[in-house]
Coordinates of C-alpha atoms and ligand atoms in Angstrom, one line a residue:
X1 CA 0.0 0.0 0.0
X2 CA 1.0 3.5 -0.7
X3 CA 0.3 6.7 0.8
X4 CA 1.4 10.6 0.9
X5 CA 0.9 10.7 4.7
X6 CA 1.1 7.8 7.0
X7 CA -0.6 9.1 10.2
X8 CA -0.2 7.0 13.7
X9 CA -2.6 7.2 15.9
X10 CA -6.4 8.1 15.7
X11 CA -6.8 10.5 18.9
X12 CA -7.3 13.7 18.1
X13 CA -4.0 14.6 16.7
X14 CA -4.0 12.1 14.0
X15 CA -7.5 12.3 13.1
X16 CA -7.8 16.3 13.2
X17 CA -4.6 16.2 10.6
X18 CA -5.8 13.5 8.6
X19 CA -9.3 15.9 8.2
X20 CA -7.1 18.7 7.0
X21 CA -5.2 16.3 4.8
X22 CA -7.8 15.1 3.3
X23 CA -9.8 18.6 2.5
X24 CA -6.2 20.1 0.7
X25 CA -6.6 16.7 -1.5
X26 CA -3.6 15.4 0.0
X27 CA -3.7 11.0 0.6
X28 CA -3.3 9.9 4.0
X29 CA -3.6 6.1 5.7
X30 CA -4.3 6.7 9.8
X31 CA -2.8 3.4 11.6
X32 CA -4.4 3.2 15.1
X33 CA -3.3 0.4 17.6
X34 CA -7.1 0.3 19.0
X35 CA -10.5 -0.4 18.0
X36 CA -12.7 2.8 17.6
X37 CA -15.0 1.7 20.3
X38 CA -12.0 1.9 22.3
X39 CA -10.8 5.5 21.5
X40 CA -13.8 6.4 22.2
X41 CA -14.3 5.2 25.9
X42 CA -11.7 7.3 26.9
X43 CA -12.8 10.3 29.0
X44 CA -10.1 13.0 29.0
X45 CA -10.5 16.6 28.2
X46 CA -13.2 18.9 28.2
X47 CA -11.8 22.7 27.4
X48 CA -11.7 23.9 23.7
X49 CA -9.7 26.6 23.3
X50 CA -11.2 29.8 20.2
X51 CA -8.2 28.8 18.1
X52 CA -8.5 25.3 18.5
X53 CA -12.9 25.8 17.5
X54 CA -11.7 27.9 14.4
X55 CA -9.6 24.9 13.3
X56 CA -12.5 22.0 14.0
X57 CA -14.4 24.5 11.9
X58 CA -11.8 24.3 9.2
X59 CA -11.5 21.1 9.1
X60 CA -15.7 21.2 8.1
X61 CA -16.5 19.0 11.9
X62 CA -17.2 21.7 14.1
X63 CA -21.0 21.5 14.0
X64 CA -21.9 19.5 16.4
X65 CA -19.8 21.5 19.0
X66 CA -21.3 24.8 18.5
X67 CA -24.6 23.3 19.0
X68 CA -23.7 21.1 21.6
X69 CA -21.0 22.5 23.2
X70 CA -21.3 25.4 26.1
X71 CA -19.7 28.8 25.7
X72 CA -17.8 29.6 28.9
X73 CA -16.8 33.4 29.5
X74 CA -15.4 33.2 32.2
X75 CA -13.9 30.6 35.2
X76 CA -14.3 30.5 38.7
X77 CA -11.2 30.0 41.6
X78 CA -12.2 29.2 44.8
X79 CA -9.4 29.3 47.8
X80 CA -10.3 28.3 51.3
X81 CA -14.0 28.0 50.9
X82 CA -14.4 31.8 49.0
X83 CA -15.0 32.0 45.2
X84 CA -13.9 34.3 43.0
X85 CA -14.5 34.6 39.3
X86 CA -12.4 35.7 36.1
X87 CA -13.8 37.2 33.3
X88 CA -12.2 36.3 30.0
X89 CA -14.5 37.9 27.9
X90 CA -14.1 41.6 29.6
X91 CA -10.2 40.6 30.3
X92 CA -8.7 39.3 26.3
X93 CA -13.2 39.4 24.6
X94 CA -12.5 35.8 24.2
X95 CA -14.3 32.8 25.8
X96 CA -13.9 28.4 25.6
X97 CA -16.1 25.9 24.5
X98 CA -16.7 23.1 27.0
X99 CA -17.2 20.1 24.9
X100 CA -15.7 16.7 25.6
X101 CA -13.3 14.7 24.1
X102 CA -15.0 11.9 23.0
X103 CA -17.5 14.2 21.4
X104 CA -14.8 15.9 19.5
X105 CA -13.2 12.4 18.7
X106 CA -16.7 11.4 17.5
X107 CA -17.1 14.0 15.6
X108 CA -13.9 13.4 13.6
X109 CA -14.3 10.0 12.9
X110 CA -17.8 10.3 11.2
X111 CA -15.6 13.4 9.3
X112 CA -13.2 10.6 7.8
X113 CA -16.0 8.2 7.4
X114 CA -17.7 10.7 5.5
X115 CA -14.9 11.5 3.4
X116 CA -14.1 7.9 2.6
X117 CA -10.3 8.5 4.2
X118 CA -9.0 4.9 5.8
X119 CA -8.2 4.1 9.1
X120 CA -6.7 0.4 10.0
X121 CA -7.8 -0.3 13.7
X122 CA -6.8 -2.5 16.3
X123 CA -3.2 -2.0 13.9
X124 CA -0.3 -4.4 15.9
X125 CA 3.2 -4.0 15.9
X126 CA 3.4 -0.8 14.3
X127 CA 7.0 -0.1 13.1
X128 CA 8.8 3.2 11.4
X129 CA 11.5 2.1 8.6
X130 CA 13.8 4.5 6.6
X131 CA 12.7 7.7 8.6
X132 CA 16.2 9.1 7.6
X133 CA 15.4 8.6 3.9
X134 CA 13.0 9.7 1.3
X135 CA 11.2 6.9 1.1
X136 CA 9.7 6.0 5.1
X137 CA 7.5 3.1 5.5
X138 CA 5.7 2.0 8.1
X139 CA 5.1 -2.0 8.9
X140 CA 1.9 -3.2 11.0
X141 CA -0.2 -6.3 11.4
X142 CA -3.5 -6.2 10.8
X143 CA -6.4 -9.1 11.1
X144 CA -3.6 -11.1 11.4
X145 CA -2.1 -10.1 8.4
X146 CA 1.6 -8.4 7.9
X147 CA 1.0 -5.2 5.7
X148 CA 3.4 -2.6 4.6
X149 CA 2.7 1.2 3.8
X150 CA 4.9 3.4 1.9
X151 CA 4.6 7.2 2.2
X152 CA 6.3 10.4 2.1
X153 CA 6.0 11.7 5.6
X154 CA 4.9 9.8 8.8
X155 CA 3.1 12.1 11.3
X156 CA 3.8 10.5 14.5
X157 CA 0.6 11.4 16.1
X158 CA 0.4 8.2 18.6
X159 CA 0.8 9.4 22.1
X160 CA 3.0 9.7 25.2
X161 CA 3.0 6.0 25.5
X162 CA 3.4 5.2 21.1
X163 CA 5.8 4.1 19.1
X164 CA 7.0 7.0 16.7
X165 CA 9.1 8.5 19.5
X166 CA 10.5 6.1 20.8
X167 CA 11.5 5.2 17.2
X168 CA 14.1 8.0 17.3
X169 CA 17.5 7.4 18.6
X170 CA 18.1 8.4 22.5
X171 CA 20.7 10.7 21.1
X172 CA 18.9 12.5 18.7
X173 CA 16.0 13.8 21.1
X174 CA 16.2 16.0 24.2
X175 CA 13.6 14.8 26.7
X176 CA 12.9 18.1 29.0
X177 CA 10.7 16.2 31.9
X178 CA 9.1 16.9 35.5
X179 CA 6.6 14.6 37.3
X180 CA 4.7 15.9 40.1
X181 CA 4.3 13.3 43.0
X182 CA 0.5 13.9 42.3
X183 CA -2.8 12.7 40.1
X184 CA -6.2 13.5 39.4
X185 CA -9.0 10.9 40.1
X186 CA -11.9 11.9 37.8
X187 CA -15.5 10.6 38.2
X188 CA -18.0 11.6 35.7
X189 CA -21.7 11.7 36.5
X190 CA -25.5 12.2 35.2
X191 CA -25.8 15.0 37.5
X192 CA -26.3 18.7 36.8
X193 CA -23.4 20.4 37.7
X194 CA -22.6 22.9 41.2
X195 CA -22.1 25.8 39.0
X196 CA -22.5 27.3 35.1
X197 CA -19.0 28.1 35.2
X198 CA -15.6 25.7 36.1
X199 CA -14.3 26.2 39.2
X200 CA -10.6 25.1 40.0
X201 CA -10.2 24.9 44.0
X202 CA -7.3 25.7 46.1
X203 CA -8.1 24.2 49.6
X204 CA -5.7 22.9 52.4
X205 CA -6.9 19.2 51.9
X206 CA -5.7 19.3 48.2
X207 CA -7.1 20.5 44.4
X208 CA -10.9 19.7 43.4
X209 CA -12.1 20.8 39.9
X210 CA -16.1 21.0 39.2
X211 CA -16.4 20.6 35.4
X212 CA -19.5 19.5 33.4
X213 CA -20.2 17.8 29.9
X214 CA -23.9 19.1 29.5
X215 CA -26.2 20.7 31.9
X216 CA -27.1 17.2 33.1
X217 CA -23.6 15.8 33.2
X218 CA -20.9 16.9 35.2
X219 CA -17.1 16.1 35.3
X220 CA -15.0 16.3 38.8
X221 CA -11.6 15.9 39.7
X222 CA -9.8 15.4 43.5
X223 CA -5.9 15.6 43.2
X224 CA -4.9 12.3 44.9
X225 CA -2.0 10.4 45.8
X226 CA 0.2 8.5 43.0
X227 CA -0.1 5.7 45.0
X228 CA -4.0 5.5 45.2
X229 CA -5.7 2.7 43.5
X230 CA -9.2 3.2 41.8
X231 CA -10.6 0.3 44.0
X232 CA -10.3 2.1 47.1
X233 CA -12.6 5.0 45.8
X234 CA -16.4 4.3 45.9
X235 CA -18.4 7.0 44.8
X236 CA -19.1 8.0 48.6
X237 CA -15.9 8.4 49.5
X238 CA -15.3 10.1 46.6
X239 CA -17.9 12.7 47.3
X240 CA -17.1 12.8 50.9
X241 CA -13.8 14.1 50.1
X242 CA -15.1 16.5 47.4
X243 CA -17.0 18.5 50.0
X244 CA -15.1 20.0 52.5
X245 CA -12.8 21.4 49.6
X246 CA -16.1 23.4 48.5
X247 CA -17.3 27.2 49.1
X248 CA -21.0 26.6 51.0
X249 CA -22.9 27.9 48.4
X250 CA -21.2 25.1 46.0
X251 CA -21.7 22.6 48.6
X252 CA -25.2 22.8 48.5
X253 CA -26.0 23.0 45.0
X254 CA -23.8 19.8 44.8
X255 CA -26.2 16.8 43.6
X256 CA -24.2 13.3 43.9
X257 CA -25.1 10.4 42.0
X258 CA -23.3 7.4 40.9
X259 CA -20.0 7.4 38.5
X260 CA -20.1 6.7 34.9
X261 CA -16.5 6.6 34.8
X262 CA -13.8 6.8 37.0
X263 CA -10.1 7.1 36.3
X264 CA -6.7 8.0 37.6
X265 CA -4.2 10.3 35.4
X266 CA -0.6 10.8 36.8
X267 CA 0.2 14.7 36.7
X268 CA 3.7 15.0 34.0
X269 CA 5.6 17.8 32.2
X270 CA 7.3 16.7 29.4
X271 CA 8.5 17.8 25.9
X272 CA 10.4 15.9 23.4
X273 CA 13.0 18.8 21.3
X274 CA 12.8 18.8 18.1
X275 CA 9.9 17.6 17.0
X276 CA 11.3 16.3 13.5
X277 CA 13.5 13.4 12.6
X278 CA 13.9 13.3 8.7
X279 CA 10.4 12.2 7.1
X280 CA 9.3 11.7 10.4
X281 CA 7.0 14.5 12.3
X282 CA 5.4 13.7 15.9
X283 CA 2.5 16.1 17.0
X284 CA 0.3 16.5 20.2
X285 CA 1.0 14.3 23.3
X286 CA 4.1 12.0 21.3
X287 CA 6.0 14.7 21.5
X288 CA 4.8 16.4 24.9
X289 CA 2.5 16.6 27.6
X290 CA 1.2 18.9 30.0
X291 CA -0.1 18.3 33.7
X292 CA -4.0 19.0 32.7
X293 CA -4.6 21.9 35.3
X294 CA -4.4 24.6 32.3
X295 CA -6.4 22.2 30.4
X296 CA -3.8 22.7 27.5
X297 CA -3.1 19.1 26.0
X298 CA -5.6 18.6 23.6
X299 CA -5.6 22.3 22.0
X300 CA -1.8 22.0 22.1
X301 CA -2.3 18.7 19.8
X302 CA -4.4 20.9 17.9
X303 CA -1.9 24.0 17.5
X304 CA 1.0 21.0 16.5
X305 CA -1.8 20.0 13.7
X306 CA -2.2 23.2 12.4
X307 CA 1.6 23.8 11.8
X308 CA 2.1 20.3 10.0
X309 CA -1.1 20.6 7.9
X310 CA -0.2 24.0 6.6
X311 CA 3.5 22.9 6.2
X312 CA 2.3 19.9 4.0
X313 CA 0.1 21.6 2.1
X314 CA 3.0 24.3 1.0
X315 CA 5.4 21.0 0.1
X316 CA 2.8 19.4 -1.7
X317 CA 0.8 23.0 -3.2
X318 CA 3.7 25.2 -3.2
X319 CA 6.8 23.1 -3.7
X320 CA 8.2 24.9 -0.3
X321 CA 9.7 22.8 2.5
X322 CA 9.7 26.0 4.3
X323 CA 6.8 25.2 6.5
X324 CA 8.8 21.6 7.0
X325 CA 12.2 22.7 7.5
X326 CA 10.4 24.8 10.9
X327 CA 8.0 22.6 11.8
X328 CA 10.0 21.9 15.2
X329 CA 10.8 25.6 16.1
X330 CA 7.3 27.5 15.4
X331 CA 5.5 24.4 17.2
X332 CA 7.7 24.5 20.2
X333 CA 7.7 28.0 20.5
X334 CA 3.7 27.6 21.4
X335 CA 4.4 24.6 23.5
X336 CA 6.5 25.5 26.1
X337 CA 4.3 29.2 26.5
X338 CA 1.8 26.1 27.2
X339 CA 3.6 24.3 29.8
X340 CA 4.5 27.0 31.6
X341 CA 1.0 28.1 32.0
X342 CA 0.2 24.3 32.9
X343 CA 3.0 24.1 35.5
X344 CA 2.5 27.8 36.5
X345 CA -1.6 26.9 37.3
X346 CA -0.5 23.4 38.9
X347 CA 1.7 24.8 41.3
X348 CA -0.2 27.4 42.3
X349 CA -3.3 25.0 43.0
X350 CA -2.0 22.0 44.5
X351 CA -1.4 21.0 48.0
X352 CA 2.2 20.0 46.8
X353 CA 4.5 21.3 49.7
X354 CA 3.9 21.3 53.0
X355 CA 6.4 23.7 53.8
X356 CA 4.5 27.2 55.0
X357 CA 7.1 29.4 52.7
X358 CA 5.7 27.7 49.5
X359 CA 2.1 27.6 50.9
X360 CA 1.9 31.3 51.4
X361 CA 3.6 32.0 48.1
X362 CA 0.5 30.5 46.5
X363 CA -2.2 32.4 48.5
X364 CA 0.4 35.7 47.8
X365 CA 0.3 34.7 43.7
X366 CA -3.6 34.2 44.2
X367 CA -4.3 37.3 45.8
X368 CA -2.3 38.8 43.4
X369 CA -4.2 37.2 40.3
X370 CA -7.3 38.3 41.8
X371 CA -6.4 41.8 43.0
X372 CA -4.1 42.7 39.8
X373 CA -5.7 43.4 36.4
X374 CA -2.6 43.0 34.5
X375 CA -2.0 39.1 36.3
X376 CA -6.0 38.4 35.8
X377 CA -5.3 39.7 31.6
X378 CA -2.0 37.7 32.1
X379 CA -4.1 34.6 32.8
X380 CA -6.8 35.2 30.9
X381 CA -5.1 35.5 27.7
X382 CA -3.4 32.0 28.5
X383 CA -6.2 30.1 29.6
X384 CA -8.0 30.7 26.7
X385 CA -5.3 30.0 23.9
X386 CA -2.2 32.3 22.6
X387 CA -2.7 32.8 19.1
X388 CA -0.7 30.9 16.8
Ligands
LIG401 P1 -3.9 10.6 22.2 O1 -5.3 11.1 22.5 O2 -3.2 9.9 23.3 O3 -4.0 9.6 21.0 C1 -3.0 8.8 20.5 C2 -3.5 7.6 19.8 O4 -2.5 6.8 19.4 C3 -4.4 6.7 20.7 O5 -5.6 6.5 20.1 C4 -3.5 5.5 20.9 O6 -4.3 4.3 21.1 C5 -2.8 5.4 19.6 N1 -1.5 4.7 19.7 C6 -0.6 4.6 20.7 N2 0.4 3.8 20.4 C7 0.2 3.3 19.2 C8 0.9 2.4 18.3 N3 2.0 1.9 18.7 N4 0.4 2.2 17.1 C9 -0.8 2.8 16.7 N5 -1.5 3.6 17.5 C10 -1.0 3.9 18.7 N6 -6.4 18.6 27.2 C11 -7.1 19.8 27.0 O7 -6.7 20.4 26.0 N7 -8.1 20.2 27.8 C12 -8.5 19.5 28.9 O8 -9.4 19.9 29.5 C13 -7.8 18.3 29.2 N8 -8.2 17.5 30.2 C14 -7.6 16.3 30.4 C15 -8.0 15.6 31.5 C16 -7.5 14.3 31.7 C17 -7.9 13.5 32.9 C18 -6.5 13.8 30.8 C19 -5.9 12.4 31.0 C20 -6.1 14.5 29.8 C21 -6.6 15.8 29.6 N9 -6.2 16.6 28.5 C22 -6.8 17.8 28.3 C23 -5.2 16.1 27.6 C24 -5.7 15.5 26.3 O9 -6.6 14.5 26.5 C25 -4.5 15.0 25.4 O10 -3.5 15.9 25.4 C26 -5.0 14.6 24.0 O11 -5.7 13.4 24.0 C27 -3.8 14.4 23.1 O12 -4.2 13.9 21.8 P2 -3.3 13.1 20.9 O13 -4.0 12.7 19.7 O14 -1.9 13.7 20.8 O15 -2.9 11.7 21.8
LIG402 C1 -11.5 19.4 32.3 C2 -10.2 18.9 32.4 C3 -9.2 19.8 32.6 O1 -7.9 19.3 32.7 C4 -9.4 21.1 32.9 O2 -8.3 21.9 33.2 C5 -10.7 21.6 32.8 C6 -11.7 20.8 32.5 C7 -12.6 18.5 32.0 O3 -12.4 17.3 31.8 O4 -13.7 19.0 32.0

């Protein structure tokens, strides 16, 4: 088989470039190591940065999500039981989308499906041959079946855990890395949710989040323990610790119910320099991630996307390898702005010290953010995307 693009991994990465791809006429094959089903269980993100909507839009899938999706203008902070609120839209006149993940994922699929683009699934042993060269290929078995697929470019779009990265030799990439001895235990629930806006909480027994789905579903987070095992979390505990961390009028607007889902997701800082090995090109979270406090990961996948497309187009339109050759530099540029606003907002939210120097820093930076219109414009701007 033959193809301009091979892409790896369908998340949103590989499936939001494969969209693009495909509307600049340009071939692409996506190789994904699950089934669709499965990419689709997973509940992750939830914040769509303006940028990020104009590119779903681009891409011709964004429908659903402005009909669906809820326009947030603002987010609330709440530290020590009071709340307070930021308002993006009279700091930066911007505001996010809250729509989730496997909506957006959904949404892209039945965009490929539509446009007759192919996807292997449940693809094993996916290998990268002859990066170096100009003639890449990529091996996989699939119904089980060895295949081959020759290509021009391989977009490595397959995770913090996939194979294109760890394709490249150990000396070629710069692995810049932190892990925070903390992780976020997120239930979602058929409930409506405590509040019409987010609210991220700062308390002494550790980091909450209230996010929603819909205004009958709602999303929450407790920052827990690396340690902790899902097991030992039954929705009543879960609740139980939930509480305390809340302002009162929060606390009773808050409706339990029984999970939907539950998971664990270790808090990491990591980005992979450069981003480019020959034919080879990773994007979103194989080449970096982000602890999710910003909620960054997702719209930086997005912002990788919208560098390679364009760069691709302009090889295969223009003849340039302009857009190629700095791929790596303009992409990078955008992601570390990203993860230090995602290691900025985790710090300052987390019960991570317990020493009372670094504890007061935090309610000093808060204060600050809430008493200082150029810090509120400051965070404003980040939270709800840099422009590319
Ligand atoms: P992925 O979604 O990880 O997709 C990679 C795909 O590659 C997967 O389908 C995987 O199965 C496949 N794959 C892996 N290995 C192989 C292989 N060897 N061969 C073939 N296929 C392979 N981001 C935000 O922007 N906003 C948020 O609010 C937010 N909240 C989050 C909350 C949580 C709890 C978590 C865990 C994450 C959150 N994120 C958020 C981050 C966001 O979910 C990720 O950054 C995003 O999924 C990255 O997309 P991706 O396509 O790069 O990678
Ligand atoms: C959600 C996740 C995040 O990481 C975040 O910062 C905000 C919202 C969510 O899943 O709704």
């Amino acid at each position: 088989m033959r193809t301009q693009v091979a892409i790896i991994g369908a998340g949103p990465a590989g499936l939001l470039l494969g969209q693009l791809l495909h509307k600049h006429g340009i071939d692409n094959v996506i190789l994904e190591r699950q089934t669709g089903d499965y990419v689709l269980s997973r509940v992750r993100a939830g914040v769509i940065e303006q940028v990020t909507q104009d590119l779903l839009d681009e891409a011709g899938v964004g429908t659903r999500m402005h009909r669906d999706g809820l326009v947030h203008e603002g987010v609330q902070i709440c530290v020590d039981g009071v709340r307070h609120r930021l308002s993006f839209k009279e700091l930066v006149g911007k505001s996010v989308m809250v729509y989730g993940q496997t909506e957006l994922t959904k949404d892209l699929m039945d965009g490929r499906a539509a446009a007759g683009a192919p996807t292997v699934y449940s693809a094993q042993d996916v290998a990268l041959h002859d990066v170096l060269t100009a003639r890449p290929r990529v091996s996989y078995r699939a119904e089980g079946k060895a295949h081959e697929l020759a290509c021009d470019f391989i977009a490595g779009c397959d995770g913090f855990h996939g194979v294109s990265r760890k394709s490249v030799p150990a000396s070629a990439i710069t692995a810049n890395e932190r892990v925070y001895p903390l992780g976020w235990l997120g239930i979602l629930t058929d409930t409506p949710p405590v509040s019409d806006e987010l609210i991220y909480v700062r308390h002494p027994l550790g980091f909450a989040l209230c996010s929603m789905r819909s205004p009958t579903r709602s999303r929450y987070y407790l920052q827990c323990s690396l340690a902790e095992d899902i097991e030992s979390w039954p929705d009543e505990r879960f609740w139980e610790e939930l509480k305390p961390r809340l302002d009162d009028e929060a606390r009773a607007r808050l409706v339990t119910g029984p999970s939907i889902e539950k998971s664990i997701a270790p808090l990491r800082s990591f980005v992979a320099e450069p981003m480019r090995f020959g034919a080879l090109f990773l994007a979103g979270d194989a080449a970096h991630i982000v602890p999710p406090t910003g909620a960054k990961g997702l719209n930086l996948a997005a912002s990788d996307v919208q560098y390679l497309a364009r760069a691709l187009v302009e090889h295969y339109a223009e003849k340039s390898d302009a857009g190629l050759d700095t791929y790596s530099e303009r992409a990078l540029k955008r992601v570390w702005k990203a993860e230090r606003f995602s290691w900025w907002m985790t710090m300052l939210l987390h019960r991570i010290s317990e020493n009372s120097f670094d504890r007061n820093i935090q309610l000093a930076e808060l204060d600050y953010l809430f008493r200082s219109q150029a810090a509120a414009t400051a965070f404003a701007e980040n939270y709800v995307g840099l422009p590319y």
